[in-house]
PDB file of C-alpha atoms and ligand atoms in Angstrom:
ATOM      1  CA  MET E   1     -64.524  49.891 -97.659  1.00  0.00           C
ATOM      2  CA  PRO E   2     -65.936  47.249 -99.962  1.00  0.00           C
ATOM      3  CA  VAL E   3     -66.730  44.160 -98.329  1.00  0.00           C
ATOM      4  CA  HIS E   4     -64.460  41.062 -99.035  1.00  0.00           C
ATOM      5  CA  THR E   5     -64.528  37.275 -98.622  1.00  0.00           C
ATOM      6  CA  PRO E   6     -62.961  35.884 -95.411  1.00  0.00           C
ATOM      7  CA  ALA E   7     -60.770  34.131 -98.030  1.00  0.00           C
ATOM      8  CA  VAL E   8     -59.665  37.275 -99.821  1.00  0.00           C
ATOM      9  CA  GLU E   9     -59.011  38.797 -96.223  1.00  0.00           C
ATOM     10  CA  ASP E  10     -57.030  36.037 -95.336  1.00  0.00           C
ATOM     11  CA  TYR E  11     -54.794  35.991 -98.042  1.00  0.00           C
ATOM     12  CA  LEU E  12     -54.166  39.842 -97.797  1.00  0.00           C
ATOM     13  CA  LYS E  13     -53.194  39.052 -94.162  1.00  0.00           C
ATOM     14  CA  ALA E  14     -50.810  36.129 -95.020  1.00  0.00           C
ATOM     15  CA  ILE E  15     -49.050  38.052 -97.593  1.00  0.00           C
ATOM     16  CA  TYR E  16     -48.578  40.994 -95.175  1.00  0.00           C
ATOM     17  CA  ASP E  17     -47.361  38.380 -92.423  1.00  0.00           C
ATOM     18  CA  VAL E  18     -45.026  36.756 -94.985  1.00  0.00           C
ATOM     19  CA  GLY E  19     -43.818  39.912 -96.219  1.00  0.00           C
ATOM     20  CA  ARG E  20     -42.735  41.013 -92.793  1.00  0.00           C
ATOM     21  CA  SER E  21     -40.099  38.529 -92.716  1.00  0.00           C
ATOM     22  CA  GLU E  22     -39.396  37.938 -96.247  1.00  0.00           C
ATOM     23  CA  GLU E  23     -37.943  39.741 -99.143  1.00  0.00           C
ATOM     24  CA  ASN E  24     -40.338  38.186-101.581  1.00  0.00           C
ATOM     25  CA  VAL E  25     -43.367  36.596-101.060  1.00  0.00           C
ATOM     26  CA  THR E  26     -43.416  33.965-103.154  1.00  0.00           C
ATOM     27  CA  THR E  27     -46.657  31.876-104.041  1.00  0.00           C
ATOM     28  CA  SER E  28     -45.001  28.747-102.359  1.00  0.00           C
ATOM     29  CA  ALA E  29     -44.470  30.416 -98.868  1.00  0.00           C
ATOM     30  CA  LEU E  30     -48.068  31.505 -99.275  1.00  0.00           C
ATOM     31  CA  ALA E  31     -49.234  28.034 -99.927  1.00  0.00           C
ATOM     32  CA  GLU E  32     -47.440  26.809 -96.879  1.00  0.00           C
ATOM     33  CA  ARG E  33     -48.868  29.549 -94.775  1.00  0.00           C
ATOM     34  CA  LEU E  34     -52.229  29.046 -95.809  1.00  0.00           C
ATOM     35  CA  ASP E  35     -51.872  25.440 -95.807  1.00  0.00           C
ATOM     36  CA  VAL E  36     -53.017  25.043 -99.632  1.00  0.00           C
ATOM     37  CA  SER E  37     -52.040  23.928-102.910  1.00  0.00           C
ATOM     38  CA  PRO E  38     -49.423  26.282-105.076  1.00  0.00           C
ATOM     39  CA  ALA E  39     -51.899  25.866-107.769  1.00  0.00           C
ATOM     40  CA  SER E  40     -54.691  27.400-105.778  1.00  0.00           C
ATOM     41  CA  VAL E  41     -52.311  30.174-104.516  1.00  0.00           C
ATOM     42  CA  THR E  42     -51.834  31.064-107.984  1.00  0.00           C
ATOM     43  CA  GLY E  43     -55.503  31.466-108.879  1.00  0.00           C
ATOM     44  CA  MET E  44     -56.250  33.394-105.861  1.00  0.00           C
ATOM     45  CA  VAL E  45     -53.319  35.802-106.449  1.00  0.00           C
ATOM     46  CA  LYS E  46     -54.465  36.529-110.005  1.00  0.00           C
ATOM     47  CA  LYS E  47     -57.868  37.263-108.801  1.00  0.00           C
ATOM     48  CA  LEU E  48     -56.485  39.409-105.966  1.00  0.00           C
ATOM     49  CA  ALA E  49     -54.533  41.285-108.954  1.00  0.00           C
ATOM     50  CA  GLY E  50     -57.393  41.882-110.729  1.00  0.00           C
ATOM     51  CA  MET E  51     -59.202  43.462-107.711  1.00  0.00           C
ATOM     52  CA  LYS E  52     -56.088  45.886-107.598  1.00  0.00           C
ATOM     53  CA  LEU E  53     -55.439  44.550-104.292  1.00  0.00           C
ATOM     54  CA  VAL E  54     -51.782  42.939-104.815  1.00  0.00           C
ATOM     55  CA  THR E  55     -49.374  43.190-107.973  1.00  0.00           C
ATOM     56  CA  HIS E  56     -47.521  40.017-108.815  1.00  0.00           C
ATOM     57  CA  GLU E  57     -44.087  40.383-110.649  1.00  0.00           C
ATOM     58  CA  ARG E  58     -42.134  37.482-111.527  1.00  0.00           C
ATOM     59  CA  TYR E  59     -38.896  38.704-109.750  1.00  0.00           C
ATOM     60  CA  TYR E  60     -40.488  40.742-106.816  1.00  0.00           C
ATOM     61  CA  GLY E  61     -43.237  38.180-105.638  1.00  0.00           C
ATOM     62  CA  VAL E  62     -46.410  39.242-104.432  1.00  0.00           C
ATOM     63  CA  THR E  63     -46.797  42.805-103.007  1.00  0.00           C
ATOM     64  CA  LEU E  64     -49.924  44.564-101.361  1.00  0.00           C
ATOM     65  CA  THR E  65     -51.196  47.503-102.890  1.00  0.00           C
ATOM     66  CA  THR E  66     -52.128  50.557-100.635  1.00  0.00           C
ATOM     67  CA  ALA E  67     -55.671  49.438-100.905  1.00  0.00           C
ATOM     68  CA  GLY E  68     -54.556  45.677-100.398  1.00  0.00           C
ATOM     69  CA  ARG E  69     -52.685  46.818 -97.082  1.00  0.00           C
ATOM     70  CA  ARG E  70     -55.546  48.680 -95.889  1.00  0.00           C
ATOM     71  CA  ILE E  71     -57.638  45.845 -95.638  1.00  0.00           C
ATOM     72  CA  ALA E  72     -54.847  43.796 -94.302  1.00  0.00           C
ATOM     73  CA  ILE E  73     -54.671  46.008 -91.038  1.00  0.00           C
ATOM     74  CA  GLU E  74     -57.761  46.351 -90.841  1.00  0.00           C
ATOM     75  CA  VAL E  75     -58.512  42.638 -90.456  1.00  0.00           C
ATOM     76  CA  ILE E  76     -55.359  42.685 -87.931  1.00  0.00           C
ATOM     77  CA  ARG E  77     -57.174  45.400 -85.866  1.00  0.00           C
ATOM     78  CA  HIS E  78     -60.074  43.423 -85.919  1.00  0.00           C
ATOM     79  CA  HIS E  79     -58.267  40.436 -84.879  1.00  0.00           C
ATOM     80  CA  ARG E  80     -56.326  41.636 -81.943  1.00  0.00           C
ATOM     81  CA  LEU E  81     -59.246  44.116 -80.541  1.00  0.00           C
ATOM     82  CA  VAL E  82     -61.518  41.051 -80.299  1.00  0.00           C
ATOM     83  CA  GLU E  83     -58.581  39.224 -78.874  1.00  0.00           C
ATOM     84  CA  THR E  84     -58.590  42.056 -76.343  1.00  0.00           C
ATOM     85  CA  TYR E  85     -62.185  42.277 -75.626  1.00  0.00           C
ATOM     86  CA  LEU E  86     -62.792  38.461 -75.243  1.00  0.00           C
ATOM     87  CA  HIS E  87     -59.964  38.150 -72.782  1.00  0.00           C
ATOM     88  CA  GLU E  88     -60.798  41.342 -70.954  1.00  0.00           C
ATOM     89  CA  ALA E  89     -64.239  42.081 -70.691  1.00  0.00           C
ATOM     90  CA  LEU E  90     -65.457  38.312 -70.989  1.00  0.00           C
ATOM     91  CA  GLY E  91     -62.409  36.531 -69.318  1.00  0.00           C
ATOM     92  CA  VAL E  92     -61.506  34.077 -72.025  1.00  0.00           C
ATOM     93  CA  PRO E  93     -58.072  32.814 -71.345  1.00  0.00           C
ATOM     94  CA  TRP E  94     -55.546  34.189 -73.414  1.00  0.00           C
ATOM     95  CA  ASP E  95     -54.566  30.812 -75.160  1.00  0.00           C
ATOM     96  CA  GLN E  96     -57.929  30.576 -76.420  1.00  0.00           C
ATOM     97  CA  VAL E  97     -58.696  34.214 -77.772  1.00  0.00           C
ATOM     98  CA  HIS E  98     -56.719  33.683 -81.378  1.00  0.00           C
ATOM     99  CA  ALA E  99     -59.078  30.999 -82.664  1.00  0.00           C
ATOM    100  CA  GLU E 100     -62.194  32.855 -81.805  1.00  0.00           C
ATOM    101  CA  ALA E 101     -60.710  35.845 -83.595  1.00  0.00           C
ATOM    102  CA  GLU E 102     -59.901  34.041 -86.722  1.00  0.00           C
ATOM    103  CA  LYS E 103     -63.632  33.998 -87.137  1.00  0.00           C
ATOM    104  CA  TRP E 104     -64.729  37.331 -85.800  1.00  0.00           C
ATOM    105  CA  GLU E 105     -62.304  39.402 -87.681  1.00  0.00           C
ATOM    106  CA  HIS E 106     -64.018  38.770 -90.738  1.00  0.00           C
ATOM    107  CA  VAL E 107     -67.448  39.706 -89.460  1.00  0.00           C
ATOM    108  CA  LEU E 108     -67.132  42.677 -87.121  1.00  0.00           C
ATOM    109  CA  SER E 109     -68.967  45.836 -87.993  1.00  0.00           C
ATOM    110  CA  GLU E 110     -67.178  49.272 -87.750  1.00  0.00           C
ATOM    111  CA  ASP E 111     -69.794  50.128 -85.462  1.00  0.00           C
ATOM    112  CA  LEU E 112     -69.051  47.394 -83.102  1.00  0.00           C
ATOM    113  CA  GLU E 113     -65.167  47.792 -83.541  1.00  0.00           C
ATOM    114  CA  ALA E 114     -65.672  51.343 -82.317  1.00  0.00           C
ATOM    115  CA  ARG E 115     -67.478  50.708 -79.100  1.00  0.00           C
ATOM    116  CA  MET E 116     -65.072  47.609 -78.253  1.00  0.00           C
ATOM    117  CA  ASP E 117     -62.340  50.038 -78.322  1.00  0.00           C
ATOM    118  CA  ALA E 118     -64.255  52.690 -76.262  1.00  0.00           C
ATOM    119  CA  ALA E 119     -65.248  50.135 -73.908  1.00  0.00           C
ATOM    120  CA  LEU E 120     -61.528  48.689 -73.659  1.00  0.00           C
ATOM    121  CA  GLY E 121     -60.281  52.265 -73.089  1.00  0.00           C
ATOM    122  CA  HIS E 122     -58.438  52.354 -76.596  1.00  0.00           C
ATOM    123  CA  PRO E 123     -56.108  49.830 -75.866  1.00  0.00           C
ATOM    124  CA  THR E 124     -52.595  49.697 -77.687  1.00  0.00           C
ATOM    125  CA  ASN E 125     -51.629  45.962 -77.471  1.00  0.00           C
ATOM    126  CA  ASP E 126     -53.334  42.777 -77.391  1.00  0.00           C
ATOM    127  CA  PRO E 127     -53.348  40.007 -74.692  1.00  0.00           C
ATOM    128  CA  HIS E 128     -50.529  38.383 -76.476  1.00  0.00           C
ATOM    129  CA  GLY E 129     -48.346  41.870 -76.438  1.00  0.00           C
ATOM    130  CA  ALA E 130     -48.826  42.503 -80.148  1.00  0.00           C
ATOM    131  CA  PRO E 131     -49.790  46.187 -81.223  1.00  0.00           C
ATOM    132  CA  ILE E 132     -53.198  46.959 -81.858  1.00  0.00           C
ATOM    133  CA  PRO E 133     -53.268  49.117 -85.162  1.00  0.00           C
ATOM    134  CA  THR E 134     -54.757  52.539 -84.485  1.00  0.00           C
ATOM    135  CA  VAL E 135     -58.132  53.481 -85.958  1.00  0.00           C
ATOM    136  CA  THR E 136     -56.709  55.396 -88.832  1.00  0.00           C
ATOM    137  CA  LEU E 137     -55.138  52.080 -89.525  1.00  0.00           C
ATOM    138  CA  GLU E 138     -51.568  52.891 -88.453  1.00  0.00           C
ATOM    139  CA  LEU E 139     -49.421  49.957 -87.410  1.00  0.00           C
ATOM    140  CA  VAL E 140     -45.735  50.032 -86.253  1.00  0.00           C
ATOM    141  CA  GLU E 141     -44.931  46.607 -86.182  1.00  0.00           C
ATOM    142  CA  PRO E 142     -41.957  46.339 -83.323  1.00  0.00           C
ATOM    143  CA  ASP E 143     -38.623  44.515 -83.990  1.00  0.00           C
ATOM    144  CA  TRP E 144     -38.375  43.000 -80.678  1.00  0.00           C
ATOM    145  CA  PRO E 145     -35.530  40.091 -80.129  1.00  0.00           C
ATOM    146  CA  PRO E 146     -36.922  36.456 -78.675  1.00  0.00           C
ATOM    147  CA  LEU E 147     -35.557  35.548 -75.118  1.00  0.00           C
ATOM    148  CA  ALA E 148     -33.526  33.000 -76.781  1.00  0.00           C
ATOM    149  CA  ARG E 149     -31.012  35.317 -77.840  1.00  0.00           C
ATOM    150  CA  LEU E 150     -30.317  37.150 -74.586  1.00  0.00           C
ATOM    151  CA  ASP E 151     -27.288  36.480 -72.475  1.00  0.00           C
ATOM    152  CA  ALA E 152     -27.005  35.512 -68.739  1.00  0.00           C
ATOM    153  CA  GLY E 153     -27.024  38.624 -66.605  1.00  0.00           C
ATOM    154  CA  VAL E 154     -29.502  40.444 -68.723  1.00  0.00           C
ATOM    155  CA  ILE E 155     -32.628  42.179 -67.096  1.00  0.00           C
ATOM    156  CA  ALA E 156     -35.732  42.683 -69.550  1.00  0.00           C
ATOM    157  CA  VAL E 157     -39.686  42.517 -69.917  1.00  0.00           C
ATOM    158  CA  VAL E 158     -41.716  40.362 -71.587  1.00  0.00           C
ATOM    159  CA  ALA E 159     -42.942  42.166 -74.629  1.00  0.00           C
ATOM    160  CA  GLU E 160     -45.040  39.680 -76.964  1.00  0.00           C
ATOM    161  CA  VAL E 161     -45.636  35.844 -77.182  1.00  0.00           C
ATOM    162  CA  SER E 162     -46.617  34.596 -80.500  1.00  0.00           C
ATOM    163  CA  ASP E 163     -50.451  33.723 -80.468  1.00  0.00           C
ATOM    164  CA  ASP E 164     -51.518  30.919 -82.351  1.00  0.00           C
ATOM    165  CA  ASP E 165     -50.024  27.892 -80.460  1.00  0.00           C
ATOM    166  CA  PRO E 166     -52.625  27.313 -77.446  1.00  0.00           C
ATOM    167  CA  ASP E 167     -50.026  24.780 -76.017  1.00  0.00           C
ATOM    168  CA  LEU E 168     -47.247  27.126 -75.900  1.00  0.00           C
ATOM    169  CA  LEU E 169     -49.396  29.910 -74.317  1.00  0.00           C
ATOM    170  CA  ARG E 170     -50.696  27.710 -71.775  1.00  0.00           C
ATOM    171  CA  TYR E 171     -46.969  26.746 -71.170  1.00  0.00           C
ATOM    172  CA  ILE E 172     -45.713  30.277 -70.916  1.00  0.00           C
ATOM    173  CA  GLY E 173     -48.572  31.363 -68.896  1.00  0.00           C
ATOM    174  CA  GLY E 174     -47.966  28.729 -66.495  1.00  0.00           C
ATOM    175  CA  LEU E 175     -44.441  30.411 -65.913  1.00  0.00           C
ATOM    176  CA  GLY E 176     -45.963  33.841 -65.550  1.00  0.00           C
ATOM    177  CA  LEU E 177     -44.172  35.171 -68.273  1.00  0.00           C
ATOM    178  CA  TYR E 178     -47.247  37.496 -69.480  1.00  0.00           C
ATOM    179  CA  PRO E 179     -46.414  40.599 -71.365  1.00  0.00           C
ATOM    180  CA  GLY E 180     -45.175  43.194 -68.982  1.00  0.00           C
ATOM    181  CA  THR E 181     -43.308  41.035 -66.593  1.00  0.00           C
ATOM    182  CA  GLY E 182     -39.930  41.838 -65.801  1.00  0.00           C
ATOM    183  CA  PHE E 183     -37.045  39.161 -65.575  1.00  0.00           C
ATOM    184  CA  GLU E 184     -33.407  38.569 -65.125  1.00  0.00           C
ATOM    185  CA  VAL E 185     -31.855  35.934 -67.559  1.00  0.00           C
ATOM    186  CA  ILE E 186     -29.754  33.622 -64.753  1.00  0.00           C
ATOM    187  CA  SER E 187     -28.363  31.378 -67.546  1.00  0.00           C
ATOM    188  CA  ALA E 188     -28.461  30.765 -70.946  1.00  0.00           C
ATOM    189  CA  ALA E 189     -26.753  28.225 -73.699  1.00  0.00           C
ATOM    190  CA  PRO E 190     -27.155  30.239 -76.799  1.00  0.00           C
ATOM    191  CA  TYR E 191     -24.714  27.617 -79.032  1.00  0.00           C
ATOM    192  CA  ASN E 192     -27.300  24.449 -78.329  1.00  0.00           C
ATOM    193  CA  ASP E 193     -30.659  24.107 -78.046  1.00  0.00           C
ATOM    194  CA  GLY E 194     -30.645  24.060 -74.345  1.00  0.00           C
ATOM    195  CA  PRO E 195     -33.468  26.117 -71.824  1.00  0.00           C
ATOM    196  CA  VAL E 196     -32.521  29.918 -70.814  1.00  0.00           C
ATOM    197  CA  THR E 197     -33.205  29.883 -67.213  1.00  0.00           C
ATOM    198  CA  VAL E 198     -35.026  33.552 -66.081  1.00  0.00           C
ATOM    199  CA  ARG E 199     -35.633  34.646 -62.523  1.00  0.00           C
ATOM    200  CA  LEU E 200     -38.865  36.789 -62.369  1.00  0.00           C
ATOM    201  CA  LEU E 201     -38.835  40.088 -61.186  1.00  0.00           C
ATOM    202  CA  ASP E 202     -42.532  41.106 -60.718  1.00  0.00           C
ATOM    203  CA  GLY E 203     -45.827  39.518 -61.299  1.00  0.00           C
ATOM    204  CA  GLU E 204     -47.688  36.908 -59.687  1.00  0.00           C
ATOM    205  CA  GLN E 205     -44.639  34.766 -59.437  1.00  0.00           C
ATOM    206  CA  SER E 206     -41.982  37.362 -58.612  1.00  0.00           C
ATOM    207  CA  GLY E 207     -39.289  35.603 -57.342  1.00  0.00           C
ATOM    208  CA  ALA E 208     -39.562  32.257 -59.100  1.00  0.00           C
ATOM    209  CA  GLU E 209     -36.908  30.748 -61.018  1.00  0.00           C
ATOM    210  CA  HIS E 210     -37.907  28.774 -64.447  1.00  0.00           C
ATOM    211  CA  ALA E 211     -36.057  27.373 -67.087  1.00  0.00           C
ATOM    212  CA  VAL E 212     -37.950  28.213 -70.231  1.00  0.00           C
ATOM    213  CA  GLY E 213     -37.497  25.489 -73.385  1.00  0.00           C
ATOM    214  CA  HIS E 214     -35.639  26.495 -76.585  1.00  0.00           C
ATOM    215  CA  ARG E 215     -38.767  26.532 -78.749  1.00  0.00           C
ATOM    216  CA  ALA E 216     -40.816  28.443 -76.221  1.00  0.00           C
ATOM    217  CA  ALA E 217     -37.813  31.102 -75.728  1.00  0.00           C
ATOM    218  CA  ALA E 218     -37.658  31.102 -79.304  1.00  0.00           C
ATOM    219  CA  HIS E 219     -41.632  32.595 -79.465  1.00  0.00           C
ATOM    220  CA  LEU E 220     -41.037  35.190 -76.567  1.00  0.00           C
ATOM    221  CA  PHE E 221     -40.094  38.515 -77.513  1.00  0.00           C
ATOM    222  CA  VAL E 222     -38.613  40.777 -75.250  1.00  0.00           C
ATOM    223  CA  LYS E 223     -38.008  44.608 -74.520  1.00  0.00           C
ATOM    224  CA  ASP E 224     -36.506  47.105 -72.278  1.00  0.00           C
ATOM    225  CA  ILE E 225     -33.117  45.080 -72.375  1.00  0.00           C
ATOM    226  CA  ALA E 226     -30.851  46.369 -69.464  1.00  0.00           C
TER     227      ALA E 226
HETATM  228 ZN1  LIG H   1     -54.619  36.163 -82.428  1.00  0.00          ZN
END
């Protein structure tokens, strides 16, 4: 695979990300995601189209080509493997690994990638619960609902927590709601922005009850709902 600049890789990753939730990836959505001006997005998208990594059509927005998508997923594999390695092998707290991985993802060699993967026993999820793409770059993005959408009486397991806000991760970690933790919803206030109260069913804080703030509950995704 040819080497691309970190800027090219960050754009491809952003196009992939925005494309997961929006039908059309517009230049303004990319400008917002990357915190740059729409004019610089337009310039970069032209460049990426010239490299055959994206197509850009007026009514369909920006779309990754097969080659562009492979690069995006390779960078995501690096990112999530590095986060897992920093957390599990080096003990870096889960709220600090994302910022480090944002840099390492661009420089990791294929050899180091393979060694990290083997040293960790081929992990399938990063410390925030997100799936790690396979070595053949298969990535199945789960469609887990947020905690904010659950009703009282429901039992579920924490699947994934958004990884890019360290304050949010410290808050959720302080409540013991790490991925894999089972809990029961004690009360929920779905039609206002009130908290969701949960009782933990396992983990270090098993039995504890916590009111989870609405914003946090919107960024905490759940699975195995019963
Ligand atoms: Zn991350």
